[in-house]
Short mmCIF file of C-alpha atoms in Angstrom, two decimals:
data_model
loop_
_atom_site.label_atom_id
_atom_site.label_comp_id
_atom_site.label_asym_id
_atom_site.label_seq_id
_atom_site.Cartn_x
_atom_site.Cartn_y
_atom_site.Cartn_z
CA UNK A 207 -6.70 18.68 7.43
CA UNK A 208 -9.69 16.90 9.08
CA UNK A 209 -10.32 17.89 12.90
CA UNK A 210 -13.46 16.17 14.32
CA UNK A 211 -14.15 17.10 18.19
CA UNK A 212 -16.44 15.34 20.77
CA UNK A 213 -18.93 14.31 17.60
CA UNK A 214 -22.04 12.80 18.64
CA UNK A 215 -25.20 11.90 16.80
CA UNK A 216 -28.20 9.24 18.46
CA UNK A 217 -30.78 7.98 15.75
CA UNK A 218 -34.43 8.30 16.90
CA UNK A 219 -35.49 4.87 19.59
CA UNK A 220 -32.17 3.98 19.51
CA UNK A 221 -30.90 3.38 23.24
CA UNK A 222 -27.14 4.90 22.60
CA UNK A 223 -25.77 7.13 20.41
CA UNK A 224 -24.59 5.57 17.32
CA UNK A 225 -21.52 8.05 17.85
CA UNK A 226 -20.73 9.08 21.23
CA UNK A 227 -18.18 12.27 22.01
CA UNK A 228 -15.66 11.08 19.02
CA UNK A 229 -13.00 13.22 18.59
CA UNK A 230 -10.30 12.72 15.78
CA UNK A 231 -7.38 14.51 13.91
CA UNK A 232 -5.94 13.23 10.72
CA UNK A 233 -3.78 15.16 8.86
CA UNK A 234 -3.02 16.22 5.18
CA UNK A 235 -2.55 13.42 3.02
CA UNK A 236 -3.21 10.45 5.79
CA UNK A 237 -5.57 7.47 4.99
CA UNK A 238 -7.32 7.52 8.11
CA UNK A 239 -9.16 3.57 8.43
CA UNK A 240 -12.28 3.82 10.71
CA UNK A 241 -13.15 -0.26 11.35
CA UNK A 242 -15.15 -1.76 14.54
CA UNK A 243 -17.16 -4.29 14.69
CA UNK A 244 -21.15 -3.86 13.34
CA UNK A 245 -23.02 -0.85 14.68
CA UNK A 246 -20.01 1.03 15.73
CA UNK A 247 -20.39 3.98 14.48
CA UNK A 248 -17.80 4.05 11.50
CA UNK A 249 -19.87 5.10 8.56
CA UNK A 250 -22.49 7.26 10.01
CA UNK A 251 -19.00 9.25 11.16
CA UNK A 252 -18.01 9.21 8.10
CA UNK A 253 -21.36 10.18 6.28
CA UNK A 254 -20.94 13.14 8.79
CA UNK A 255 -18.00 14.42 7.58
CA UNK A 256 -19.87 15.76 3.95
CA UNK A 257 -22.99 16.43 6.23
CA UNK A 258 -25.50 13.16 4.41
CA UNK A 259 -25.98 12.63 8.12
CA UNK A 260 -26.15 16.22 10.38
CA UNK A 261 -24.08 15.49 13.71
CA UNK A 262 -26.75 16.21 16.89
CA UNK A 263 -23.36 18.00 18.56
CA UNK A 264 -19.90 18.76 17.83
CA UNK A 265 -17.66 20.05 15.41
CA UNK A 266 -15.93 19.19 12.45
CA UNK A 267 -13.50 21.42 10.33
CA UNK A 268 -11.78 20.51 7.20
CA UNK A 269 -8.68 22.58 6.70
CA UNK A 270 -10.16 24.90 9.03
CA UNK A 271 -13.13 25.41 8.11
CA UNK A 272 -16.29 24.32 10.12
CA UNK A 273 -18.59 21.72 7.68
CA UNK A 274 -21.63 23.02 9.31
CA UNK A 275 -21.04 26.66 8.15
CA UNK A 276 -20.72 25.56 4.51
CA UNK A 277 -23.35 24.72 2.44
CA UNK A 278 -24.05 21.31 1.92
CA UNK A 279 -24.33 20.92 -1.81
CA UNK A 280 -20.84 22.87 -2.21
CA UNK A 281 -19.52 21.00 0.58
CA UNK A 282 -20.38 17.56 -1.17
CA UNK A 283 -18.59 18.67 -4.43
CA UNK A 284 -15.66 19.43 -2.77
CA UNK A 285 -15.17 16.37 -0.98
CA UNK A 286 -15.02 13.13 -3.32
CA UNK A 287 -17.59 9.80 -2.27
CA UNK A 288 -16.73 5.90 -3.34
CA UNK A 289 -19.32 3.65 -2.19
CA UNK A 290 -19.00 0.04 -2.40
CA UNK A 291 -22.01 -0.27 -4.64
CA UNK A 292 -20.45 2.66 -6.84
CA UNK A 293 -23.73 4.30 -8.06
CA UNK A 294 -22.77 4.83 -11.88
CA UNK A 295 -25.70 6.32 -13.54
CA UNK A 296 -26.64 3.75 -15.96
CA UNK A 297 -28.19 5.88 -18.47
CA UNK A 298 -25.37 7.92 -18.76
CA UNK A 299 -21.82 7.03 -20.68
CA UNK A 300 -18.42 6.26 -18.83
CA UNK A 301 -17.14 9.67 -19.67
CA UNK A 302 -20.59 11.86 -18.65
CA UNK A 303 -20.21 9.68 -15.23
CA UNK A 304 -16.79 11.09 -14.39
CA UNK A 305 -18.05 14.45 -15.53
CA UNK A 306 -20.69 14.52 -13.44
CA UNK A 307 -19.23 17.29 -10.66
CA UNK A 308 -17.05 19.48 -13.08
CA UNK A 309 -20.37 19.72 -14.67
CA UNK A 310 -22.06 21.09 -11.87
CA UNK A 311 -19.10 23.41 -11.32
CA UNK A 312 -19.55 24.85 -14.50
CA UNK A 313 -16.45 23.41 -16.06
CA UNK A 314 -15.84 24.29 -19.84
CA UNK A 315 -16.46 21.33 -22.43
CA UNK A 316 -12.48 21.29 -23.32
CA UNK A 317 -11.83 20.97 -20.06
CA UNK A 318 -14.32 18.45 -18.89
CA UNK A 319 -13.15 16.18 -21.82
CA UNK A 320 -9.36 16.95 -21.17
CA UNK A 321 -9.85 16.17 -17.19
CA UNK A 322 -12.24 12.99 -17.90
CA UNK A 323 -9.38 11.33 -20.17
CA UNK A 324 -6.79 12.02 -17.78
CA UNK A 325 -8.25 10.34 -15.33
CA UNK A 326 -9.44 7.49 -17.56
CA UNK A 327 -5.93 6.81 -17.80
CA UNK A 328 -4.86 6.90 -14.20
CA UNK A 329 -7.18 5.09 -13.38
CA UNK A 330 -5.79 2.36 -16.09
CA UNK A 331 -8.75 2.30 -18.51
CA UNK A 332 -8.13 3.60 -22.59
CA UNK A 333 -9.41 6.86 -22.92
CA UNK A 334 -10.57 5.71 -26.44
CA UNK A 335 -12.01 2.50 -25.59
CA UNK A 336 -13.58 3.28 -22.36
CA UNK A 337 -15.49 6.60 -22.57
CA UNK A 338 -18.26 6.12 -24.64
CA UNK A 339 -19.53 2.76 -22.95
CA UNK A 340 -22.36 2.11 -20.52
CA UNK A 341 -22.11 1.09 -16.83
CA UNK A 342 -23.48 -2.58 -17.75
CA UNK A 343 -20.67 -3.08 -20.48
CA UNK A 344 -18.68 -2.99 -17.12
CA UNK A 345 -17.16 -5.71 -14.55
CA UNK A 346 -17.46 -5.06 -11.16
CA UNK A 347 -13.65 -3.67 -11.13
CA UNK A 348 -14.26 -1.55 -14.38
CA UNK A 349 -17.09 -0.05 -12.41
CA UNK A 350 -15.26 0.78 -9.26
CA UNK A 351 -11.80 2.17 -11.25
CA UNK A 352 -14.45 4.32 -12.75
CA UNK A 353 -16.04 5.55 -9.62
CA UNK A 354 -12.51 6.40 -8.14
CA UNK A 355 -12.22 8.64 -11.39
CA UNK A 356 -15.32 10.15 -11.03
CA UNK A 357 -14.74 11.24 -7.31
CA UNK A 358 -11.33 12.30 -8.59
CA UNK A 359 -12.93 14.80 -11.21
CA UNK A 360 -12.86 18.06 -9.50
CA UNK A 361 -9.43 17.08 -7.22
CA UNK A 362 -11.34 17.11 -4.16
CA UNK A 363 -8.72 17.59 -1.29
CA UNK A 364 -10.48 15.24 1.13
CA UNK A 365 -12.09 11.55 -0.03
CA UNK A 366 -14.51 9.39 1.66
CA UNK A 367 -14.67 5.82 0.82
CA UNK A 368 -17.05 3.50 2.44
CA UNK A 369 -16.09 0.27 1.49
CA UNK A 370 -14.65 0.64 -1.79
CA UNK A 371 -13.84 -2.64 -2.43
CA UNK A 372 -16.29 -4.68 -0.19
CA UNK A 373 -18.03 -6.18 -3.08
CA UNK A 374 -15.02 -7.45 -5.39
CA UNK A 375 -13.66 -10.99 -5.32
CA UNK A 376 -10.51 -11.61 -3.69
CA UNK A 377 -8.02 -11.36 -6.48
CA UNK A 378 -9.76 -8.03 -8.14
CA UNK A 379 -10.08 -6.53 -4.45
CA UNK A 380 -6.37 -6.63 -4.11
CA UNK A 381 -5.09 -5.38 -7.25
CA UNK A 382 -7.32 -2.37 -6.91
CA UNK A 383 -6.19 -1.78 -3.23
CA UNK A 384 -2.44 -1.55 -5.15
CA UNK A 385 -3.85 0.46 -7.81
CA UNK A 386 -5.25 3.22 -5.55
CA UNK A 387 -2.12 3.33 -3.06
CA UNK A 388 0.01 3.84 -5.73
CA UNK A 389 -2.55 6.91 -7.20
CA UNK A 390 -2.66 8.12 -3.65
CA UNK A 391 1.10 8.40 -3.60
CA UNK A 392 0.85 10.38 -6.41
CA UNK A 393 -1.88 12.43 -5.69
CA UNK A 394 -1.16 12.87 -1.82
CA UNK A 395 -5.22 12.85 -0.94
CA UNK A 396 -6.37 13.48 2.67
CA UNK A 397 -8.88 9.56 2.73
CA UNK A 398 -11.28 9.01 5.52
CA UNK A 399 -11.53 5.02 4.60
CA UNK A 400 -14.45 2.42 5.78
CA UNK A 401 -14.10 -0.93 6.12
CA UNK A 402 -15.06 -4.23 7.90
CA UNK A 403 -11.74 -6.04 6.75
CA UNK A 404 -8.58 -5.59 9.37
CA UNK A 405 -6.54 -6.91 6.70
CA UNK A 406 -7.58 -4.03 3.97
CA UNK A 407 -7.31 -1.81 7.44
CA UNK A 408 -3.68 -2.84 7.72
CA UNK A 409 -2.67 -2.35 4.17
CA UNK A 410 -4.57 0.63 3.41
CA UNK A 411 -4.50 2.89 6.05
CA UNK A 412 -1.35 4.99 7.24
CA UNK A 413 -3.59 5.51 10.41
CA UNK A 414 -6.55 2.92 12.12
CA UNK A 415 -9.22 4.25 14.11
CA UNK A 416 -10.73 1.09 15.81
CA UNK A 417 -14.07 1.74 16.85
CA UNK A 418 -16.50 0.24 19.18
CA UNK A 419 -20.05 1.31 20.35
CA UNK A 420 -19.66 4.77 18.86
CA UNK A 421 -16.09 5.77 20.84
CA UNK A 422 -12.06 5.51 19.75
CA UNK A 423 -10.61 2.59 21.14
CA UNK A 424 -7.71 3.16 19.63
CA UNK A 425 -6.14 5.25 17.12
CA UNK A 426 -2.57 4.69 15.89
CA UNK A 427 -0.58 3.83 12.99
CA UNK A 428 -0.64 0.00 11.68
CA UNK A 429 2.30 -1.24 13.09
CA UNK A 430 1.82 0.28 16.31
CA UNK A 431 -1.68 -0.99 16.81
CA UNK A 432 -0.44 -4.43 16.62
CA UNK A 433 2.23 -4.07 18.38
CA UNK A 434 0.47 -2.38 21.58
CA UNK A 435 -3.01 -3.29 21.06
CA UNK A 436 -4.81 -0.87 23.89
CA UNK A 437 -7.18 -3.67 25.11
CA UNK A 438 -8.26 -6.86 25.10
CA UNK A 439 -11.01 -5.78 22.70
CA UNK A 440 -8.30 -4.70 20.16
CA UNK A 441 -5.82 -7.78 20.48
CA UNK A 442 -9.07 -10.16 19.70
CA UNK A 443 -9.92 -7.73 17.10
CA UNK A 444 -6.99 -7.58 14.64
CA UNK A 445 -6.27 -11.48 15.16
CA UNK A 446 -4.02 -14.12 17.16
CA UNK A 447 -2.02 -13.83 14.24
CA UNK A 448 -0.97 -10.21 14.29
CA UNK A 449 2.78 -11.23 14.53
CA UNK A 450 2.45 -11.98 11.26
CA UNK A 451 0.16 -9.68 9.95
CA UNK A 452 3.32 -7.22 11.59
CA UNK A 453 5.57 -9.10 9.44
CA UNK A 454 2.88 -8.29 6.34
CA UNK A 455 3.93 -4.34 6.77
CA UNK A 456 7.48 -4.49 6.87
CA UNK A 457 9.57 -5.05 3.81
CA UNK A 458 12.33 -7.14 2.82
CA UNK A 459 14.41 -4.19 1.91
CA UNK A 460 14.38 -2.63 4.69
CA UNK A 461 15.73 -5.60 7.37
CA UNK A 462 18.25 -7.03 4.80
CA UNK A 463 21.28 -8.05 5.89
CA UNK A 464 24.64 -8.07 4.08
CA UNK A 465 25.68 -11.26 3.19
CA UNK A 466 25.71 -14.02 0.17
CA UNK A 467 23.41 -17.01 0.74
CA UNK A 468 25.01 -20.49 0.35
CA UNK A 469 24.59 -22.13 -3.10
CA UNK A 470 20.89 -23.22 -3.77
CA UNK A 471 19.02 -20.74 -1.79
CA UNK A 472 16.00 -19.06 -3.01
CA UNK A 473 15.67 -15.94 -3.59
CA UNK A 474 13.26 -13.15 -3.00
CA UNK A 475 12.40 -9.57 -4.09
CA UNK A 476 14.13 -6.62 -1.93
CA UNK A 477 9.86 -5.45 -2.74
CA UNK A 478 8.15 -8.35 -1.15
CA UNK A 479 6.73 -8.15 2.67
CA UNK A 480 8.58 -10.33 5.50
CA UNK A 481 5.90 -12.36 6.21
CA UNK A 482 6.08 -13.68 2.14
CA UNK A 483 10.05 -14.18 3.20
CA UNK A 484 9.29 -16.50 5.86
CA UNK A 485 6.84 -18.39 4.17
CA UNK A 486 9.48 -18.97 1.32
CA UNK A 487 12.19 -19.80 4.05
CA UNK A 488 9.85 -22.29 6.05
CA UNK A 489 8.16 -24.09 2.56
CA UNK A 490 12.13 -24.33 1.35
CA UNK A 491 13.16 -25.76 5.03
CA UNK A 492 16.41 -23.17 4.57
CA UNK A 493 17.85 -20.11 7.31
CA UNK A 494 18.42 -17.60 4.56
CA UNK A 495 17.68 -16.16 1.52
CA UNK A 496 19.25 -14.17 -0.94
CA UNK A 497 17.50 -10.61 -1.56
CA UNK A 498 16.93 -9.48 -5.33
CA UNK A 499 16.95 -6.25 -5.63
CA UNK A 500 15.10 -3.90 -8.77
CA UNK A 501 18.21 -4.16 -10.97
CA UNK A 502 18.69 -8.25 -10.21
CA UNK A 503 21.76 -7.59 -8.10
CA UNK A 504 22.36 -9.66 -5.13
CA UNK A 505 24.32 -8.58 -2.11
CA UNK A 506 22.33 -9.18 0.89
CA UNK A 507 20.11 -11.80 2.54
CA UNK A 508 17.13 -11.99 4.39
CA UNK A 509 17.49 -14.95 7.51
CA UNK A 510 15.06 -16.82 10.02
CA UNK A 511 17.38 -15.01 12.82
CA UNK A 512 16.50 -10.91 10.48
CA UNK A 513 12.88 -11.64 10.44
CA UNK A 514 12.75 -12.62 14.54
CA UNK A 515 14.64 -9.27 14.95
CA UNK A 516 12.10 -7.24 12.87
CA UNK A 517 9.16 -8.24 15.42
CA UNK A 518 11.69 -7.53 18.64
CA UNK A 519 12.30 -3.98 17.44
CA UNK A 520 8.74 -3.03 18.56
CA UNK A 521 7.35 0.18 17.41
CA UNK A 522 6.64 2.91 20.18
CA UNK A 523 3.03 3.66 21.26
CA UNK A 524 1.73 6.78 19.86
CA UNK A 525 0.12 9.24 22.35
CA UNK A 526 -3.12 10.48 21.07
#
């Protein structure tokens, strides 16, 4: 979907290239995560990708076709934007926000309306209660549900978001970073993603770019990059705790063993992460667990000796 090859672009006085020869494929409906540490290049690739920043050399193609060839007006309503700041026009109502590019496309009123409360909806916010109020009459959630919508409004294939979520507290960040995986599963959206956070990285992204002065370190799925970090620069990078943050990615469900707990055990979601597993097992001082699945049925267990296993089955390395 997205092919970026040997990208490069140096700011004026600067004494590198902010990106340096960056090459990158991510395909049809991946969240690709660009992180690095300050300076490394990860939003001014990005801000490349819907040409607000002109690359000095290189290419870049979205399903094909080469950015620079398009016009960049058309180009940026065809490719939807989520800042962490959001940008709602204040003067304008909840509903003429999300309208804002079928508008410019020309979109007929019926439609506009029809596609604004739709979205409203996904994006769980009444239709009836939400449209006709003002940016300010918003919390900082509100506002950011609403500018997912509004880069929704025209189904854009391809979505940039530079971090989304940067600005929320803790509790709000979270529940939004569930809300949109769960609208990306339905919607199957090609995401280039910013962020700062490993931990939103990890959870968000089906692939991680880690980036540092301007060049790919590394570029792999989640579980692979902690696994086989490439360098030293990556292992400090995601954490001395990425054994657990491996545990974070895989579910219960899936290393369950068959089994019945002895009498008293706790018991734990077939949905919930192995790293929430262990924590139960070690704050309960107990081996195993029984596993809960969606219906309440029990049948299996989750042990100290099932989790261990989980980390020794170490993902391959993926060639890039």
């Amino acid at each position: 979907m997205i092919e970026i090859e040997h990208l490069t672009k140096r700011f004026s006085g600067a004494a590198s290239p902010a990106v340096d020869d960056l090459s990158l494929a991510i395909g049809t409906g991946e969240i690709c995560v660009l992180i690095g540490p300050s300076g490394c290049g990860k939003t001014t690739t990005m801000r490349m990708i819907n040409r607000m920043i002109e690359p000095d050399s290189g290419r870049i193609r979205i399903a094909g076709r080469d950015v620079t060839h398009v016009d960049a007006v058309e180009l940026r309503r065809s490719v939807g934007y989520v800042i962490q700041q959001v940008g709602l026009f204040p003067h304008m109502t909840i509903a003429d926000n999300v309208a804002t590019v079928p508008r410019l496309l020309n979109w007929d009123a019926a439609r506009i309306t029809r596609r604004v409360d739709e979205l409203l909806a996904r994006v769980d916010m009444d239709p009836a209660r939400y449209r006709s109020r003002f940016p300010r009459e918003l919390s900082g959630g509100q506002k950011q549900r609403v500018g997912v919508a509004r880069a929704l409004a025209a189904d854009p294939p391809v979505m940039l978001m530079d971090e989304p979520f940067g600005a929320l507290d803790p509790i709000t960040r979270a529940a939004l970073q569930d809300e949109f995986l769960r609208l990306l599963d339905e919607l199957k959206k090609t995401i280039v993603f910013v962020t700062h956070d490993i931990d939103e990285a990890l959870k968000m992204g089906t692939r991680i770019a880690i980036l540092r002065a301007g060049r790919v370190v590394q570029f792999d799925r989640p579980e692979s990059i902690l696994a086989h970090p490439a360098d030293a620069f990556v292992e400090a990078f995601v954490g001395r705790d990425r054994a657990l943050k491996r545990l974070a990615l895989l579910t219960v469900a899936e290393h369950a063993v068959a089994g019945i707990a002895p009498s008293g055990a706790p018991q734990i979601a077939a949905s919930a992460d192995l790293r929430d597993a262990l924590s139960l097992l070690l704050a309960e001082n107990r081996d195993v667990a029984n596993v809960v699945d969606a219906s309440g049925a029990m049948g299996r267990i989750v042990t100290l000796s099932s989790i261990r296993a989980a980390l020794d089955a170490t993902p391959p390395a993926t060639l890039n």
